[in-house]
Coordinates of C-alpha atoms in Angstrom, one line a residue:
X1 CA 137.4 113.6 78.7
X2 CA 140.6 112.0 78.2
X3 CA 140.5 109.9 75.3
X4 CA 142.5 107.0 76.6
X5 CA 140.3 107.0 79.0
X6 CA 137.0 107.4 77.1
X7 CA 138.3 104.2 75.0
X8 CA 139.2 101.9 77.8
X9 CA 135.7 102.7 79.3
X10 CA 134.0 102.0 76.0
X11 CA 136.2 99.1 74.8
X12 CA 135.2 97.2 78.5
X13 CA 131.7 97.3 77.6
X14 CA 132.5 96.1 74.1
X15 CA 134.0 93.2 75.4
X16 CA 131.7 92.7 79.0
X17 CA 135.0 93.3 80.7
X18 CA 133.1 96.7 82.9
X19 CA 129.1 95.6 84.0
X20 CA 126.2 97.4 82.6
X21 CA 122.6 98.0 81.8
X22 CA 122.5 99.2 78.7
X23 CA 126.2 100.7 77.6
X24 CA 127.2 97.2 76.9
X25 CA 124.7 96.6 74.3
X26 CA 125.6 100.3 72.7
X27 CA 128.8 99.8 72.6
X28 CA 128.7 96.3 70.8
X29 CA 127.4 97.9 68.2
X30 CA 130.3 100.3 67.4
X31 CA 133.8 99.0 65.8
X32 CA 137.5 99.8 68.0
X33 CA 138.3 102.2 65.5
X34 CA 134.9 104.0 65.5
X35 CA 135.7 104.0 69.7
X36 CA 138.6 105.5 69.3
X37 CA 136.6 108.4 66.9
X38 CA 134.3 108.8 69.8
X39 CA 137.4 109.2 72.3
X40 CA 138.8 111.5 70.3
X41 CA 135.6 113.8 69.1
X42 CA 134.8 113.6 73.0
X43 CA 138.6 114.5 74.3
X44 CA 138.5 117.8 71.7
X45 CA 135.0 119.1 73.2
X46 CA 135.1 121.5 76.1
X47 CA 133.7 120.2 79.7
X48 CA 130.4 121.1 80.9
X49 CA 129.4 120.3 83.9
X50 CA 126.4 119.6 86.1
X51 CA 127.1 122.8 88.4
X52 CA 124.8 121.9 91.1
X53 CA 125.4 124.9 92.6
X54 CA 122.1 125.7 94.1
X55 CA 122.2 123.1 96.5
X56 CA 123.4 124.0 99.8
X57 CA 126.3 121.9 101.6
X58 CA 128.6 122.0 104.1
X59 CA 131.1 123.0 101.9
X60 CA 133.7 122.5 105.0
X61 CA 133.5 119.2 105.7
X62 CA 133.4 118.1 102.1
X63 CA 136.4 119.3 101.3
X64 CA 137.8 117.6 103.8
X65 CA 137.0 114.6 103.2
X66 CA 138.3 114.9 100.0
X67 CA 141.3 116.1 101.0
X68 CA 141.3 113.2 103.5
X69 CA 140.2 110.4 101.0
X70 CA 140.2 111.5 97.2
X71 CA 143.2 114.3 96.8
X72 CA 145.9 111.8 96.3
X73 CA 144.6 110.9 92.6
X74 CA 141.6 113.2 92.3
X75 CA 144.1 116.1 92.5
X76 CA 142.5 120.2 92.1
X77 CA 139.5 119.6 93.8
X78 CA 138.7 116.7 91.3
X79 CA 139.5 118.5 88.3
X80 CA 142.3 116.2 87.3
X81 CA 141.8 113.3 84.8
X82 CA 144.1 111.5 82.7
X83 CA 144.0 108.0 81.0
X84 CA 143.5 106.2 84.5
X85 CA 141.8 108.7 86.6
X86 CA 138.3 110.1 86.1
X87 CA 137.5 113.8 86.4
X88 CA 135.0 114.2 89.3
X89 CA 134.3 117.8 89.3
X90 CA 131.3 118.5 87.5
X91 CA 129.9 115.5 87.2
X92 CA 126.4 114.4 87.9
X93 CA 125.7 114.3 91.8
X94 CA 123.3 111.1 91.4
X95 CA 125.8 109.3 89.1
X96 CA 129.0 109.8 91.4
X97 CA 126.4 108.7 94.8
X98 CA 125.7 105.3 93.1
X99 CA 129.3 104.7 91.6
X100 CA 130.6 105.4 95.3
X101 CA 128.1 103.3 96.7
X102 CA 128.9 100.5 94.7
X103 CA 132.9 100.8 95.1
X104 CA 132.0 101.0 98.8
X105 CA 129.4 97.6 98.5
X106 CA 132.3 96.0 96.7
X107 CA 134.6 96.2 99.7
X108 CA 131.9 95.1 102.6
X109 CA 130.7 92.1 100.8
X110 CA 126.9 93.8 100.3
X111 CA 127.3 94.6 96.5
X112 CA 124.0 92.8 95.4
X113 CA 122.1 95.6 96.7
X114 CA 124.3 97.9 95.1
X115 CA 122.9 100.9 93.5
X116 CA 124.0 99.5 89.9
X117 CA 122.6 96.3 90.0
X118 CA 126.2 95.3 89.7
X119 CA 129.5 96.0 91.2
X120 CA 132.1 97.0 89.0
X121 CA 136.0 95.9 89.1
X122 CA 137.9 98.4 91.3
X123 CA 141.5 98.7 92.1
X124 CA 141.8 97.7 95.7
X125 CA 142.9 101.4 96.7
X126 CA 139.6 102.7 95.3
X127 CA 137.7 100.5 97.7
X128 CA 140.0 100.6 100.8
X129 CA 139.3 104.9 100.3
X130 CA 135.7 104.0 100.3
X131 CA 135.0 101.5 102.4
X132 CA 134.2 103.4 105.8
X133 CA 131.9 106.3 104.3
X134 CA 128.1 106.6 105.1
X135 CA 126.0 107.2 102.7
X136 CA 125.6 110.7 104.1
X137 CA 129.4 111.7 103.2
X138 CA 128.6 109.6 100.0
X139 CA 126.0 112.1 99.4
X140 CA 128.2 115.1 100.3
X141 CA 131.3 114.5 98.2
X142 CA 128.7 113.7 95.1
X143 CA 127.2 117.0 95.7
X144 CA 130.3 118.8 96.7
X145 CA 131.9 117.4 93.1
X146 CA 128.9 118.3 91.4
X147 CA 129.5 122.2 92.1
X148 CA 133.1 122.6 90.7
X149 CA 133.5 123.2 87.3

């Protein structure tokens, strides 16, 4: 994980700029300059992913939607990641299903259902990509992302 990234993530807990559970409390409890430790020890690991490969999709019409909807920053089949832009591919299909479902919540005014208990703070092109996809498609991107390493 990119370690700018990694340390923004972690320092918004830190200081309840990004909602959470429990990451909040875990993060209060570590200094900046142990964050930026973490970021770094995490950046120089090698990825391993959830490869949910097993599971049968339409592989098709996944890949086009994220062509349609998620190529422009979420570039080599969601492979790409730098210090503003997540890596998608290979992460955990149930994780990705309830972040989407919240960025979509966020847009259509119905976030206090949302699958986080909380909606988190999204740039306004995050939400307008989101905002029109059932929760089938939801399901099928997390799934299709799930199976590229």
């Amino acid at each position: 994980m990119n370690a700018r990234l990694f340390f923004y993530i972690m320092r918004g807990y830190k200081l309840d700029e990004r909602p959470s559970t429990i990451m909040g409390r875990i993060a209060k409890g570590y200094s900046l300059k142990e964050l930026r430790a973490m970021a770094d020890y995490f950046e120089g690991r090698p990825w391993r992913g959830a490869l949910e490969a097993s599971l049968e999709i339409d592989r098709e019409r996944a890949l086009e939607l994220h062509d349609d909807l998620c190529a422009e920053c979420h570039d080599d089949e969601g492979r790409f990641q730098d210090k503003e832009i997540p890596r998608l591919a290979g992460q955990w299909p149930a994780y990705l299903s309830m972040m989407l479902t919240d960025y979509r919540d966020a847009g259509s005014g119905t976030a206090e259902g949302s699958a986080a208990g909380s909606v988190l703070p999204q740039p306004e092109k995050m939400r307008e990509r989101v905002q029109d996809l059932s929760d089938e498609e939801i399901n099928l991107l997390s799934l299709f992302y799930s199976q590229i390493n």
